[in-house]
Structures are given as C-alpha cells and as structure tokens.
Amino acid sequence: MRKTKRFTFQKIFPSSPKPSLTRPRPFKAYSFAPFSPLAVLDPTILTIGGIVLGITIIERILERWGVIDLSDQFAKVMRFILPVTFYGALFYFFVTFMF
C-alpha cells in the first residue's frame, strides 16, 4: 500500500494573493462588427438551406420537363415551408450564437 501525503489548506491556497501577470491595455478598443460573418457558416443552417435549395431546383426541373401538376404541388408546399424554415433558422442562429 502506498503512503498518502496530506497537505494543509494553507499550503495549497496561500493567503496572500499574488499580483496579476496581465498588464492593463494602454487604450480602449471598440469593435464596430458585433459578430463575425463566419458565424453564419453553421452546419445546421447550411443543411437546412441546402435542403430548401434542392427542393427548389427539383421544382424547376419538373417545370422544364412539363410535369406542371407536380411542380404546382411543390410550389404550394414551398409557400409554407420557406417562411417557416427561414424564421426557424433565424431563431436557431440567434439562440445558439455566443455574444
């Protein structure tokens, strides 16, 4: 069996605080951009956008092939899906964004 070493609280946490090693900044820096534009490249938002874009491309291809009935069905569904997806992605972006 190993022998257990014991430390007192005063040895681990000394009572006198040490001075800070960081130096104060010589001037105040302000940022005009509240967030990075690269934050928009979130994989979830890109996936949702890719799915919506894919459905739109399929709708246009069906229009060119002359399958107007099916294309109209896609258009009716997209009238509902596009706004819901947009506002959902916008809500998700601001909820998961670190300010």
Short mmCIF file of C-alpha atoms in Angstrom, two decimals:
data_model
loop_
_atom_site.label_atom_id
_atom_site.label_comp_id
_atom_site.label_asym_id
_atom_site.label_seq_id
_atom_site.Cartn_x
_atom_site.Cartn_y
_atom_site.Cartn_z
CA MET A 1 0.00 0.00 0.00
CA ARG A 2 1.13 3.49 -0.79
CA LYS A 3 1.50 6.09 1.83
CA THR A 4 -0.89 9.01 1.41
CA LYS A 5 0.54 12.52 1.64
CA ARG A 6 -1.55 15.14 3.30
CA PHE A 7 -1.44 18.84 2.53
CA THR A 8 -2.80 21.60 4.63
CA PHE A 9 -5.19 24.11 3.15
CA GLN A 10 -2.68 26.94 3.69
CA LYS A 11 -0.04 25.12 1.60
CA ILE A 12 -2.35 24.62 -1.35
CA PHE A 13 -4.03 28.04 -1.26
CA PRO A 14 -1.72 30.71 0.13
CA SER A 15 -3.47 33.50 1.98
CA SER A 16 -1.68 36.41 0.25
CA PRO A 17 -2.91 36.97 -3.32
CA LYS A 18 -0.22 37.20 -6.00
CA PRO A 19 -0.17 40.22 -8.31
CA SER A 20 -1.80 39.79 -11.69
CA LEU A 21 0.52 38.91 -14.55
CA THR A 22 -1.56 40.63 -17.22
CA ARG A 23 -0.84 44.24 -17.98
CA PRO A 24 -3.64 46.75 -18.48
CA ARG A 25 -4.28 47.88 -22.05
CA PRO A 26 -2.98 51.34 -22.91
CA PHE A 27 -6.20 52.25 -24.76
CA LYS A 28 -9.77 51.07 -25.10
CA ALA A 29 -10.56 49.10 -28.26
CA TYR A 30 -14.07 49.12 -29.72
CA SER A 31 -15.42 46.79 -32.39
CA PHE A 32 -17.86 48.03 -34.99
CA ALA A 33 -18.82 44.48 -36.05
CA PRO A 34 -20.80 42.76 -33.27
CA PHE A 35 -20.15 39.28 -34.70
CA SER A 36 -18.04 37.53 -37.29
CA PRO A 37 -19.64 36.84 -40.69
CA LEU A 38 -18.11 33.36 -40.49
CA ALA A 39 -20.61 32.56 -37.72
CA VAL A 40 -23.27 32.23 -40.42
CA LEU A 41 -21.49 29.11 -41.71
CA ASP A 42 -23.18 26.95 -39.08
CA PRO A 43 -23.59 23.36 -40.37
CA THR A 44 -27.24 23.17 -39.28
CA ILE A 45 -28.21 26.34 -41.10
CA LEU A 46 -26.26 25.27 -44.19
CA THR A 47 -28.01 21.88 -44.19
CA ILE A 48 -31.47 23.43 -43.92
CA GLY A 49 -30.61 25.89 -46.69
CA GLY A 50 -29.28 23.07 -48.90
CA ILE A 51 -32.48 21.06 -48.48
CA VAL A 52 -34.67 24.05 -49.38
CA LEU A 53 -32.44 24.87 -52.35
CA GLY A 54 -32.59 21.24 -53.50
CA ILE A 55 -36.40 21.19 -53.39
CA THR A 56 -36.49 24.44 -55.37
CA ILE A 57 -34.17 23.01 -58.03
CA ILE A 58 -36.33 19.86 -58.28
CA GLU A 59 -39.38 22.09 -58.76
CA ARG A 60 -37.70 23.99 -61.61
CA ILE A 61 -36.59 20.73 -63.29
CA LEU A 62 -40.15 19.38 -63.12
CA GLU A 63 -41.40 22.61 -64.71
CA ARG A 64 -38.97 22.23 -67.62
CA TRP A 65 -39.95 18.59 -68.13
CA GLY A 66 -43.58 19.63 -68.41
CA VAL A 67 -44.86 17.99 -65.22
CA ILE A 68 -46.77 21.09 -64.21
CA ASP A 69 -49.18 19.38 -61.79
CA LEU A 70 -46.37 18.01 -59.63
CA SER A 71 -44.48 21.30 -59.90
CA ASP A 72 -47.57 23.17 -58.64
CA GLN A 73 -47.80 20.81 -55.67
CA PHE A 74 -44.15 21.56 -54.83
CA ALA A 75 -44.86 25.30 -55.13
CA LYS A 76 -47.83 25.07 -52.73
CA VAL A 77 -45.76 23.18 -50.18
CA MET A 78 -42.84 25.60 -50.55
CA ARG A 79 -45.11 28.60 -49.87
CA PHE A 80 -45.50 27.23 -46.36
CA ILE A 81 -42.06 25.64 -45.86
CA LEU A 82 -39.89 28.59 -46.95
CA PRO A 83 -41.08 31.16 -44.37
CA VAL A 84 -41.20 28.58 -41.57
CA THR A 85 -37.69 27.39 -42.44
CA PHE A 86 -36.32 30.92 -42.70
CA TYR A 87 -37.70 32.10 -39.37
CA GLY A 88 -36.78 28.82 -37.71
CA ALA A 89 -33.18 29.07 -38.93
CA LEU A 90 -33.03 32.72 -37.87
CA PHE A 91 -34.33 31.83 -34.40
CA TYR A 92 -31.86 28.92 -34.15
CA PHE A 93 -28.97 31.18 -35.19
CA PHE A 94 -29.66 33.78 -32.51
CA VAL A 95 -30.35 31.19 -29.81
CA THR A 96 -27.10 29.26 -30.39
CA PHE A 97 -24.95 32.32 -31.16
CA MET A 98 -22.44 33.27 -28.46
CA PHE A 99 -22.46 37.03 -27.93
#
